[in-house]
Coordinates of N, CA and C in Angstrom, one line a residue:
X1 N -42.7 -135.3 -34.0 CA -42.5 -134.7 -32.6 C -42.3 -133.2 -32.6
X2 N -42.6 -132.6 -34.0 CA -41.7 -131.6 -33.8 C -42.6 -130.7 -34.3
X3 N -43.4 -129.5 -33.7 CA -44.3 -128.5 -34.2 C -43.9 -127.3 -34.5
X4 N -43.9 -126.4 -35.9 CA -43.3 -125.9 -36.6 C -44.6 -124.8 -35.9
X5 N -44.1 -123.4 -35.4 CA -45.3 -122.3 -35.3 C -45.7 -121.6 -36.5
X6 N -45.1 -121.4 -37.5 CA -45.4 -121.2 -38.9 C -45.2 -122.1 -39.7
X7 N -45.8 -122.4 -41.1 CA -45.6 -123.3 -41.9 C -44.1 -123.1 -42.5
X8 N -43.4 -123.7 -43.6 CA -42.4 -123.7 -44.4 C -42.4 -122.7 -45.3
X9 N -42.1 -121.9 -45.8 CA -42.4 -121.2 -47.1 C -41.9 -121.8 -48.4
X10 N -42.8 -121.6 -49.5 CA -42.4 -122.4 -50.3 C -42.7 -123.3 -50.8
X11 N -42.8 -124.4 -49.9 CA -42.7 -125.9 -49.9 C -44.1 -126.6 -50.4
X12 N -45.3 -126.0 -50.3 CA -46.2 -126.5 -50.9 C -46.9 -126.2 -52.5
X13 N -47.7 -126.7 -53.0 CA -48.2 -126.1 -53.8 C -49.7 -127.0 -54.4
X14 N -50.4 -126.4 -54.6 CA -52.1 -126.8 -54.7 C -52.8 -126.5 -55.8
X15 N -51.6 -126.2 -56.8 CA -51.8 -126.4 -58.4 C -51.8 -127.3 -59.4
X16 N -52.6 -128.5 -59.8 CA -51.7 -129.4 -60.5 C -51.0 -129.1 -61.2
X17 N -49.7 -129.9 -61.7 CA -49.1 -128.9 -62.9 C -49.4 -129.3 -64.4
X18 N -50.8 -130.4 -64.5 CA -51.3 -130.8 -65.7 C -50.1 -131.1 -66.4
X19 N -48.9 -132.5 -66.1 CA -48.1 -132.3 -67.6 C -48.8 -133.4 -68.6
X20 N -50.3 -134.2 -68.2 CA -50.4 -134.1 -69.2 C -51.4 -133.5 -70.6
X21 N -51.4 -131.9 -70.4 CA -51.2 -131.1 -71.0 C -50.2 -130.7 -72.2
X22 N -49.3 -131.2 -71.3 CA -47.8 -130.2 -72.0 C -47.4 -130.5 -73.3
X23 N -47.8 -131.6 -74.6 CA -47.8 -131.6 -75.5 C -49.2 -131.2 -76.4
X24 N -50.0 -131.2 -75.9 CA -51.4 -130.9 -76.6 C -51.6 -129.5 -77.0
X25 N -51.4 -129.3 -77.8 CA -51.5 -127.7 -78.8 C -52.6 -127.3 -78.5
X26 N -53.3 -128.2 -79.4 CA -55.2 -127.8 -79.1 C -55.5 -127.3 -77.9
X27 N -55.1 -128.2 -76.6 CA -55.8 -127.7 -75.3 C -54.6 -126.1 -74.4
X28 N -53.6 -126.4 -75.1 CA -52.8 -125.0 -74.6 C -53.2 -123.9 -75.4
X29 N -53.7 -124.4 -76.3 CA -54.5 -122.8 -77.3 C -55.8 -122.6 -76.7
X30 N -56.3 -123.4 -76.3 CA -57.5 -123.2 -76.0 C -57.9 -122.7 -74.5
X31 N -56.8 -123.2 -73.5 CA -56.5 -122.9 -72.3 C -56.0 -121.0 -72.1
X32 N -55.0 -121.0 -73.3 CA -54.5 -119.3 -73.5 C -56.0 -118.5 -73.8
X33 N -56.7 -118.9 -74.8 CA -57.7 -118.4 -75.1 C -58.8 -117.9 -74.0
X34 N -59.1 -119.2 -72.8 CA -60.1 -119.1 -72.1 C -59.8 -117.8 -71.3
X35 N -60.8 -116.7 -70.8 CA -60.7 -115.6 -70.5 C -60.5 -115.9 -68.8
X36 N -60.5 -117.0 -67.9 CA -60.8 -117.5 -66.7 C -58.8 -117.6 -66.7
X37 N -58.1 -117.6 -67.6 CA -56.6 -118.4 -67.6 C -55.9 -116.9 -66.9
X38 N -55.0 -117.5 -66.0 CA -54.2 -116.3 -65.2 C -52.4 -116.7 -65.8
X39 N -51.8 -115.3 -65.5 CA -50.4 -114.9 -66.7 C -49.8 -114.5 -64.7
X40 N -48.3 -115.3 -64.9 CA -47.5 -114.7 -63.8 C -46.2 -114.2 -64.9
X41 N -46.5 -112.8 -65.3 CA -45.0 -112.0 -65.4 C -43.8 -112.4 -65.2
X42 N -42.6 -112.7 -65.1 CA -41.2 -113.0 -64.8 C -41.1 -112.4 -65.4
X43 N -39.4 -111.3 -64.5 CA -38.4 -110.6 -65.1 C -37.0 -110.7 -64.4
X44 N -36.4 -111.1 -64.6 CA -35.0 -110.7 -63.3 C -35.1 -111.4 -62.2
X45 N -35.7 -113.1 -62.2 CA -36.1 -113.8 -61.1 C -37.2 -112.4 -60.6
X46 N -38.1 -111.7 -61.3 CA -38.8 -111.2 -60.0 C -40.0 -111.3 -60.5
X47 N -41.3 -111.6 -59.9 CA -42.6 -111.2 -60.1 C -43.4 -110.0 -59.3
X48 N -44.5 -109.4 -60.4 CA -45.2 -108.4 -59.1 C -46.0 -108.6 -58.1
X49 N -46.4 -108.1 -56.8 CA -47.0 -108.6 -56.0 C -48.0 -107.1 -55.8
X50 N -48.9 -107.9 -54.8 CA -49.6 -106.6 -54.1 C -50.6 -107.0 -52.8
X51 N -50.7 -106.4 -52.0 CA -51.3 -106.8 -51.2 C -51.1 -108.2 -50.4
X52 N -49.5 -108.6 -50.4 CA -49.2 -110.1 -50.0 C -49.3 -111.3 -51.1
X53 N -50.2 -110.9 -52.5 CA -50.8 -111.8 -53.3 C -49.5 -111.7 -54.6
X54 N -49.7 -112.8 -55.6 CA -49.0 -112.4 -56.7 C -50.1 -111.9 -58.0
X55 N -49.2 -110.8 -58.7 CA -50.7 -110.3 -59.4 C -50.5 -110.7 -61.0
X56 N -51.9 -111.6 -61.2 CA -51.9 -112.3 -62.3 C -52.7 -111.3 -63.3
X57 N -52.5 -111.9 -64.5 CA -53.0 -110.9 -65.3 C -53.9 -111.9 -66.6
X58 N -54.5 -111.3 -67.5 CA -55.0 -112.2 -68.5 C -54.0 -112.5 -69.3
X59 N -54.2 -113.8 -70.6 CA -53.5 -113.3 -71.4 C -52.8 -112.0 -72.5
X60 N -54.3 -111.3 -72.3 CA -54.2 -110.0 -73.3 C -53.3 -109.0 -72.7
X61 N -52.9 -109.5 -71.2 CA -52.1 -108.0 -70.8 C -50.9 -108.6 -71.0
X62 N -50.4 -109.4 -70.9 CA -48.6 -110.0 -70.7 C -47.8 -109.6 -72.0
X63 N -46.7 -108.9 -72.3 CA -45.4 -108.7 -72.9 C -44.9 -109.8 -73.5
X64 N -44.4 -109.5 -74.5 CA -43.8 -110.7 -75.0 C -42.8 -111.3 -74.4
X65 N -42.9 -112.8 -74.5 CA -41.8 -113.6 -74.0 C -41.7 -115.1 -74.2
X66 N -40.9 -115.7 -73.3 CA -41.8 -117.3 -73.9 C -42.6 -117.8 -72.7
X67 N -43.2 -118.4 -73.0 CA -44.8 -119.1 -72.2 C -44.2 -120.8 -71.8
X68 N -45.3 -120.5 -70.1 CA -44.8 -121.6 -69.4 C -46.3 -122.4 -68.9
X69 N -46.5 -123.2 -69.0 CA -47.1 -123.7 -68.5 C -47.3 -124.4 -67.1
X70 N -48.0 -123.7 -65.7 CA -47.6 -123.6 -64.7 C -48.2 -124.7 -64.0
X71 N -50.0 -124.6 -64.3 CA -50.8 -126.0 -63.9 C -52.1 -125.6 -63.9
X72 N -52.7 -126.6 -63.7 CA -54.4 -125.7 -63.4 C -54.8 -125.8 -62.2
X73 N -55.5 -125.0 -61.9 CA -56.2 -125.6 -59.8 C -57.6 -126.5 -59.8
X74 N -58.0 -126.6 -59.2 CA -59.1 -127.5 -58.8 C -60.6 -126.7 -59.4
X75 N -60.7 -125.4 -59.8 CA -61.4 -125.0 -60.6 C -61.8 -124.9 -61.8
X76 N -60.3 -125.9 -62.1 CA -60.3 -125.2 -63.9 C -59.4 -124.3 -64.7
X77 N -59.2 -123.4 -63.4 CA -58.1 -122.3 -64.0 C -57.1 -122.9 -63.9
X78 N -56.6 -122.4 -65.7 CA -55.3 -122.6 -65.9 C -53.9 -121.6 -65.7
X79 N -53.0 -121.9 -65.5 CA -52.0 -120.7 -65.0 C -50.8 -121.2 -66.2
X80 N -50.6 -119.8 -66.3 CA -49.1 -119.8 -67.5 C -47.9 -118.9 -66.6
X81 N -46.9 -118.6 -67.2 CA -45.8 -117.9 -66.9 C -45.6 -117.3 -68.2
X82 N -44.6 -116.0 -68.0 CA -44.3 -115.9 -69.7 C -43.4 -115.2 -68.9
X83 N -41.9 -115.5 -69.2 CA -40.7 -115.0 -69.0 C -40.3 -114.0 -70.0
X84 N -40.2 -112.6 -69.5 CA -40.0 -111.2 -70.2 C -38.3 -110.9 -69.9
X85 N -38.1 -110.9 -71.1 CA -36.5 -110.3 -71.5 C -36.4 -108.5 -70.8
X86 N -35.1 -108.6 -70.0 CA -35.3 -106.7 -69.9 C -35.8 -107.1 -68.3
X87 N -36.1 -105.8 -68.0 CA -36.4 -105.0 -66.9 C -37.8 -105.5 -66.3
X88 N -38.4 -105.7 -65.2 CA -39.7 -106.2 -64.9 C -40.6 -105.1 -65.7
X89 N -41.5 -105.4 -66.2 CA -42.4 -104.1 -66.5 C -43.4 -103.1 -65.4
X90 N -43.6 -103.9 -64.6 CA -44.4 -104.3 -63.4 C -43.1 -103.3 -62.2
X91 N -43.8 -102.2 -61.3 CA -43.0 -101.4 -60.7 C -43.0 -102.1 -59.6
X92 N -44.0 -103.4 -59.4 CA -44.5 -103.8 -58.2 C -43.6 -105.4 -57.8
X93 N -43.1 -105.8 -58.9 CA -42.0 -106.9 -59.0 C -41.6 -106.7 -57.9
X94 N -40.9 -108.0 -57.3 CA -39.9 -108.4 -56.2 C -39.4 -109.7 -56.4
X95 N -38.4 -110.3 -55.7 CA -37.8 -110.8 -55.7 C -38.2 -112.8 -54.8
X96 N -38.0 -113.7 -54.9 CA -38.6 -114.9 -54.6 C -38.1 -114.9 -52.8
X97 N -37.4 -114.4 -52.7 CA -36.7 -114.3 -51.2 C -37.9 -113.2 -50.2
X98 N -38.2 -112.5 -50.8 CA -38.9 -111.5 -50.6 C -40.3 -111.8 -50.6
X99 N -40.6 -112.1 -51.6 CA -42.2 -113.0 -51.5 C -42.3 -114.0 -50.5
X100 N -41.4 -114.8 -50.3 CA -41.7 -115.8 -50.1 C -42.4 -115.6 -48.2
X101 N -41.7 -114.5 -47.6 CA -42.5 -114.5 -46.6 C -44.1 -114.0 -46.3
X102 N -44.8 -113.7 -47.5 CA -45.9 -113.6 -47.3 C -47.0 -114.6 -48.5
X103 N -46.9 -114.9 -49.3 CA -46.9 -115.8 -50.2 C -48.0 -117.1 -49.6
X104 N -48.8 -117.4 -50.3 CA -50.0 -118.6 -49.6 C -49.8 -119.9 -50.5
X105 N -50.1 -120.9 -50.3 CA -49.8 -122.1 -51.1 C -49.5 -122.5 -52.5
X106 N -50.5 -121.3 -53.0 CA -51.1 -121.6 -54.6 C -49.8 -120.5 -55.0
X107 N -49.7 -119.2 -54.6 CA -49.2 -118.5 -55.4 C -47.5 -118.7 -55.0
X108 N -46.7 -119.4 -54.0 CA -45.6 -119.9 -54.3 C -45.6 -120.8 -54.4
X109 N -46.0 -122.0 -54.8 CA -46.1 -122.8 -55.7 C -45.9 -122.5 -56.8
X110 N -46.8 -121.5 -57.5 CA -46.7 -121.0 -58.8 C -45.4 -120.0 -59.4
X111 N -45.0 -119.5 -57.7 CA -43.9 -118.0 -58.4 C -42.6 -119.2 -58.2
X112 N -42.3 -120.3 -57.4 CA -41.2 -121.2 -57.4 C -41.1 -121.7 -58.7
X113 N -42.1 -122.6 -59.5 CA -42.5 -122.8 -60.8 C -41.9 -122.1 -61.7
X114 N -42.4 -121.4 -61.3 CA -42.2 -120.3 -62.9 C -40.9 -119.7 -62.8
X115 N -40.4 -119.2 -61.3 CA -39.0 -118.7 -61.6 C -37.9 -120.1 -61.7
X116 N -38.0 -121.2 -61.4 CA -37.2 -122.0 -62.0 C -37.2 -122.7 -63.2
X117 N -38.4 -122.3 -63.9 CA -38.5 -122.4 -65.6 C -37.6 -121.6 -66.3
X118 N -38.0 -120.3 -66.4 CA -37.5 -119.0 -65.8 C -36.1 -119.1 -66.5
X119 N -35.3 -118.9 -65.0 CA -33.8 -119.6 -64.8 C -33.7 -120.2 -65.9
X120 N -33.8 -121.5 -65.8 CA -33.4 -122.9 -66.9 C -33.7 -122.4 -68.1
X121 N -34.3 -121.4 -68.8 CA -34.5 -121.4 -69.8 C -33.2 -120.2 -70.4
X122 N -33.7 -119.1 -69.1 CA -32.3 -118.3 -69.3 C -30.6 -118.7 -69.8
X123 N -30.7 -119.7 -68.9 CA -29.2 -120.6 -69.0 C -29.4 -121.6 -70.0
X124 N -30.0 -122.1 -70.6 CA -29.9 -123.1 -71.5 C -30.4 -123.2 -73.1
X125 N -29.9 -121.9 -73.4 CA -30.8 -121.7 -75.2 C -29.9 -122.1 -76.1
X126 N -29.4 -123.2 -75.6 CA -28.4 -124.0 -76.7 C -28.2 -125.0 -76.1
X127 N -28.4 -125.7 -77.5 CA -28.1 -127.6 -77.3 C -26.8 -128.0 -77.1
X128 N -26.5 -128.8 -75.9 CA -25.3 -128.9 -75.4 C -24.4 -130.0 -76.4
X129 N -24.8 -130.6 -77.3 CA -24.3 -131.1 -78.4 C -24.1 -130.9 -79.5
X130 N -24.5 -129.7 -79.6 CA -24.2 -129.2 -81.1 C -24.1 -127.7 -80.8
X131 N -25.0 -126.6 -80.3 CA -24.4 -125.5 -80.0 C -25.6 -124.6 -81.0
X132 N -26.2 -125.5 -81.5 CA -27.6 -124.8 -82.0 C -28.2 -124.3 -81.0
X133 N -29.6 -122.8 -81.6 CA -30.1 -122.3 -80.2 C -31.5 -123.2 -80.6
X134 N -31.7 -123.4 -79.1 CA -32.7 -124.7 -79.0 C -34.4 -124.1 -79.0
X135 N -35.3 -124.9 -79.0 CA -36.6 -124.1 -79.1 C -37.4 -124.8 -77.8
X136 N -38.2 -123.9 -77.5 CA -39.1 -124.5 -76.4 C -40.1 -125.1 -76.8
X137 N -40.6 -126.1 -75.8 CA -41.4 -127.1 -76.6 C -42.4 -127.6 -75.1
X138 N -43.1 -128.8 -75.3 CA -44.2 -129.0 -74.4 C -44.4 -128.6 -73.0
X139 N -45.1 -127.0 -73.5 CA -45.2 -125.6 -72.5 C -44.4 -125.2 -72.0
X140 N -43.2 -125.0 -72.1 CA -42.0 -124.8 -71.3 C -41.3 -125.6 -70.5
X141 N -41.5 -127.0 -70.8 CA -40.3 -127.7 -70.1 C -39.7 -128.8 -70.6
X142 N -39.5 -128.1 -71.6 CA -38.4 -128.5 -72.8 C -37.5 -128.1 -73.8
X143 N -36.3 -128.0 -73.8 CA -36.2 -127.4 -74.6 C -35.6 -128.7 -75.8
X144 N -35.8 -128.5 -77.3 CA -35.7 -129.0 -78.5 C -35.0 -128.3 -79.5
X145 N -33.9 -129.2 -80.0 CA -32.7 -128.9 -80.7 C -33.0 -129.1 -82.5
X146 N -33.2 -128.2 -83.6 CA -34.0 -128.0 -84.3 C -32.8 -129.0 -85.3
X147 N -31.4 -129.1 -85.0 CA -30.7 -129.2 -85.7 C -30.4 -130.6 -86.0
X148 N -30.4 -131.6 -84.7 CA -30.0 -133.0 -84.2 C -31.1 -133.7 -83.1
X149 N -32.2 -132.6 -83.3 CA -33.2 -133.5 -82.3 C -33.3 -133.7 -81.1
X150 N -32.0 -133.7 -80.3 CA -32.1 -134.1 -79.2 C -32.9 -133.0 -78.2
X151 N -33.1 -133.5 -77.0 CA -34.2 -133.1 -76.1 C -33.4 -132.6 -75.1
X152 N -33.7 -131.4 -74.8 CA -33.2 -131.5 -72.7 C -34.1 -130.9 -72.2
X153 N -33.9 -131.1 -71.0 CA -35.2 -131.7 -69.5 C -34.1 -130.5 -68.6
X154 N -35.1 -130.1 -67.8 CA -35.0 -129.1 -66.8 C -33.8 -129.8 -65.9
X155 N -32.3 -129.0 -65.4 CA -31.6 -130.5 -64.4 C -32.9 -130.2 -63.1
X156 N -32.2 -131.0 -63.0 CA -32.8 -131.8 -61.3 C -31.2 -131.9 -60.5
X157 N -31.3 -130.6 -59.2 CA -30.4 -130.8 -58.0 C -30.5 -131.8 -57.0
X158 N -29.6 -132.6 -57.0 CA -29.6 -133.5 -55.4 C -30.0 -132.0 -54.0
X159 N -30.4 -132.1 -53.3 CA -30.0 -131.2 -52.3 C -30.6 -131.7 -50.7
X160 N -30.2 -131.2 -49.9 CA -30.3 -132.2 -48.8 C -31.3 -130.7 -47.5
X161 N -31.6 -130.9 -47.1 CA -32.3 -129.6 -46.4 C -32.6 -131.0 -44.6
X162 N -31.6 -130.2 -43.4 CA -32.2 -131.0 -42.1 C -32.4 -129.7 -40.8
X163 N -32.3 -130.5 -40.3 CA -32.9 -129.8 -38.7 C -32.0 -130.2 -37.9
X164 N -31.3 -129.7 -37.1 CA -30.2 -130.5 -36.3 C -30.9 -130.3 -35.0
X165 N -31.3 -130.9 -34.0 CA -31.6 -130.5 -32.7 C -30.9 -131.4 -31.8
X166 N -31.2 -131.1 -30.2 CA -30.5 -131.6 -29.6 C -31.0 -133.1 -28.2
X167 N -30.9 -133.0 -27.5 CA -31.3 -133.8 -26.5 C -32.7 -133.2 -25.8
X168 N -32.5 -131.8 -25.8 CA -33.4 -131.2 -24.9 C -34.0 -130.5 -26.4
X169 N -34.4 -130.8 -27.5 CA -35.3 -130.5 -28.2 C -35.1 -129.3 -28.8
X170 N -34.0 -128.8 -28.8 CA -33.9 -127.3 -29.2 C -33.3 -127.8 -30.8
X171 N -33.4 -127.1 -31.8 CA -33.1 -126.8 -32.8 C -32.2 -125.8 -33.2
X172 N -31.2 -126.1 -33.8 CA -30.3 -125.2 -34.4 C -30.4 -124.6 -36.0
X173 N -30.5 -123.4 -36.1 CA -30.9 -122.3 -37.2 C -29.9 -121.7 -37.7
X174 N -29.7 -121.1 -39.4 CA -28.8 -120.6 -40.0 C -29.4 -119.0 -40.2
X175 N -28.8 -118.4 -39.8 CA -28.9 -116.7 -40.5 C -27.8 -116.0 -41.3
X176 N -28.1 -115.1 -42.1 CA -27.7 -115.2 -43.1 C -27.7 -113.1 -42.6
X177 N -26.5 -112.9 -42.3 CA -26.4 -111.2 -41.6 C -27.2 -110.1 -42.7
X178 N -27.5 -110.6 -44.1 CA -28.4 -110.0 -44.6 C -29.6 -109.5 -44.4
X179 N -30.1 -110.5 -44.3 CA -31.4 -110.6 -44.1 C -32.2 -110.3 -43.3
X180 N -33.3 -109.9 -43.0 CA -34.2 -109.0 -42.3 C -34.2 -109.6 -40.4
X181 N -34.4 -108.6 -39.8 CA -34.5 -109.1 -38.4 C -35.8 -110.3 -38.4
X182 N -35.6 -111.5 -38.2 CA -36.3 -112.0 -37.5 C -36.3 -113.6 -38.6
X183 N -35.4 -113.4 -39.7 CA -35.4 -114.6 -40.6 C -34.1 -115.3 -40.1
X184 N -35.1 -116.6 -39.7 CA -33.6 -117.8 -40.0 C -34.4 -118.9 -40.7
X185 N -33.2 -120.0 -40.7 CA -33.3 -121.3 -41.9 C -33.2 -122.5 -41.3
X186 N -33.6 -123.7 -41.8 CA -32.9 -124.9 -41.4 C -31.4 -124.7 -42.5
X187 N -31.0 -125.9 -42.0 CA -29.4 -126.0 -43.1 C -29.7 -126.2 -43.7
X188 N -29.1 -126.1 -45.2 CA -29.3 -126.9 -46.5 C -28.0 -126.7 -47.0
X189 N -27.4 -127.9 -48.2 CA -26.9 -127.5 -49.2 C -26.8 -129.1 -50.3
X190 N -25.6 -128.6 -51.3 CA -26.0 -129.6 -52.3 C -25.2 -130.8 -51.8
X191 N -25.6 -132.1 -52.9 CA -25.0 -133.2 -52.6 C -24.4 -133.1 -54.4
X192 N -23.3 -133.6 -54.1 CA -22.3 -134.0 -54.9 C -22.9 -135.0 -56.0
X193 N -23.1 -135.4 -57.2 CA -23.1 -136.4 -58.1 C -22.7 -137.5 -57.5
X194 N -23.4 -138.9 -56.8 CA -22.5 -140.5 -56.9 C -22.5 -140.1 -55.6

């Protein structure tokens, strides 16, 4: 009953994320290799944009870092991430808050992706059992503990996101005194464990 005049940001995405890819070496070497394969930069939660778009690059241009495997689209092309230690290299970087209001299906899908690989990987380079530094493993969404084996998996947040409206249809919105004239939210926040 309820018609939204702009879409959601964010919320979609029109990439598969091929996981099952994610352990096949062969096809991730051969995927990096294919010259058609697109690279999204990460630095500082930020990617570069231009023109409203996010700007992908080949393999041959991207900086060292570690590699994510994002998905392929309905063509074939495959998409990576490669999270860069340091400073963006890219003067054209911004920020996911920032993107997100101009951003089209495919490419935040991909920059939500990749910056919450990203993230998790930042925070988590040690096995919470032993304290070894862990290695990444099937394309980036895993990491593997070289010392005792064990595995860890990206968490996963409860989080609850509604609409509060009223009798007469109106909807109630969060703003946030930061942020730019004309942005508001539905509510969100987390749910508790149990």
């Amino acid at each position: 009953p309820y018609a939204l005049r702009r879409p959601l940001a964010l919320t979609r995405c029109v990439v598969d994320r091929a996981g099952e890819h994610r352990r096949d070496d062969r096809w991730l070497a051969d995927a990096w290799a294919d010259d058609r394969t697109r690279v999204l930069v990460i630095a500082d939660g930020a990617a570069p944009m231009a023109n409203g778009r996010l700007v992908l690059v080949s393999p041959a241009e991207v900086p060292d870092g570690e590699r994510f495997l994002l998905g392929v689209d309905n063509d074939g092309i495959a998409y990576f991430a490669v999270a860069h230690a340091g400073p963006h290299p890219d003067a054209r970087a911004v920020g996911l808050r920032r993107a997100s209001l101009s951003l089209d299906d495919r490419d935040g899908g991909l920059l939500v992706h990749a910056i919450a690989l990203a993230n998790w990987h930042a925070t988590h380079s040690h096995c919470s059992r032993c304290g070894a530094p862990t290695k990444v493993a099937e394309a980036g969404h895993l990491r593997r503990c070289p010392d005792d084996g064990s595995e860890h998996h990206p968490r996963t947040d409860p989080v609850i996101i509604v609409l509060v409206v009223d009798d007469a249809d109106r909807c109630l919105l969060g703003r946030h005194p930061a942020w730019p004239e004309g942005r508001y939210s539905t509510l969100a926040g987390f749910v508790e464990p149990g």
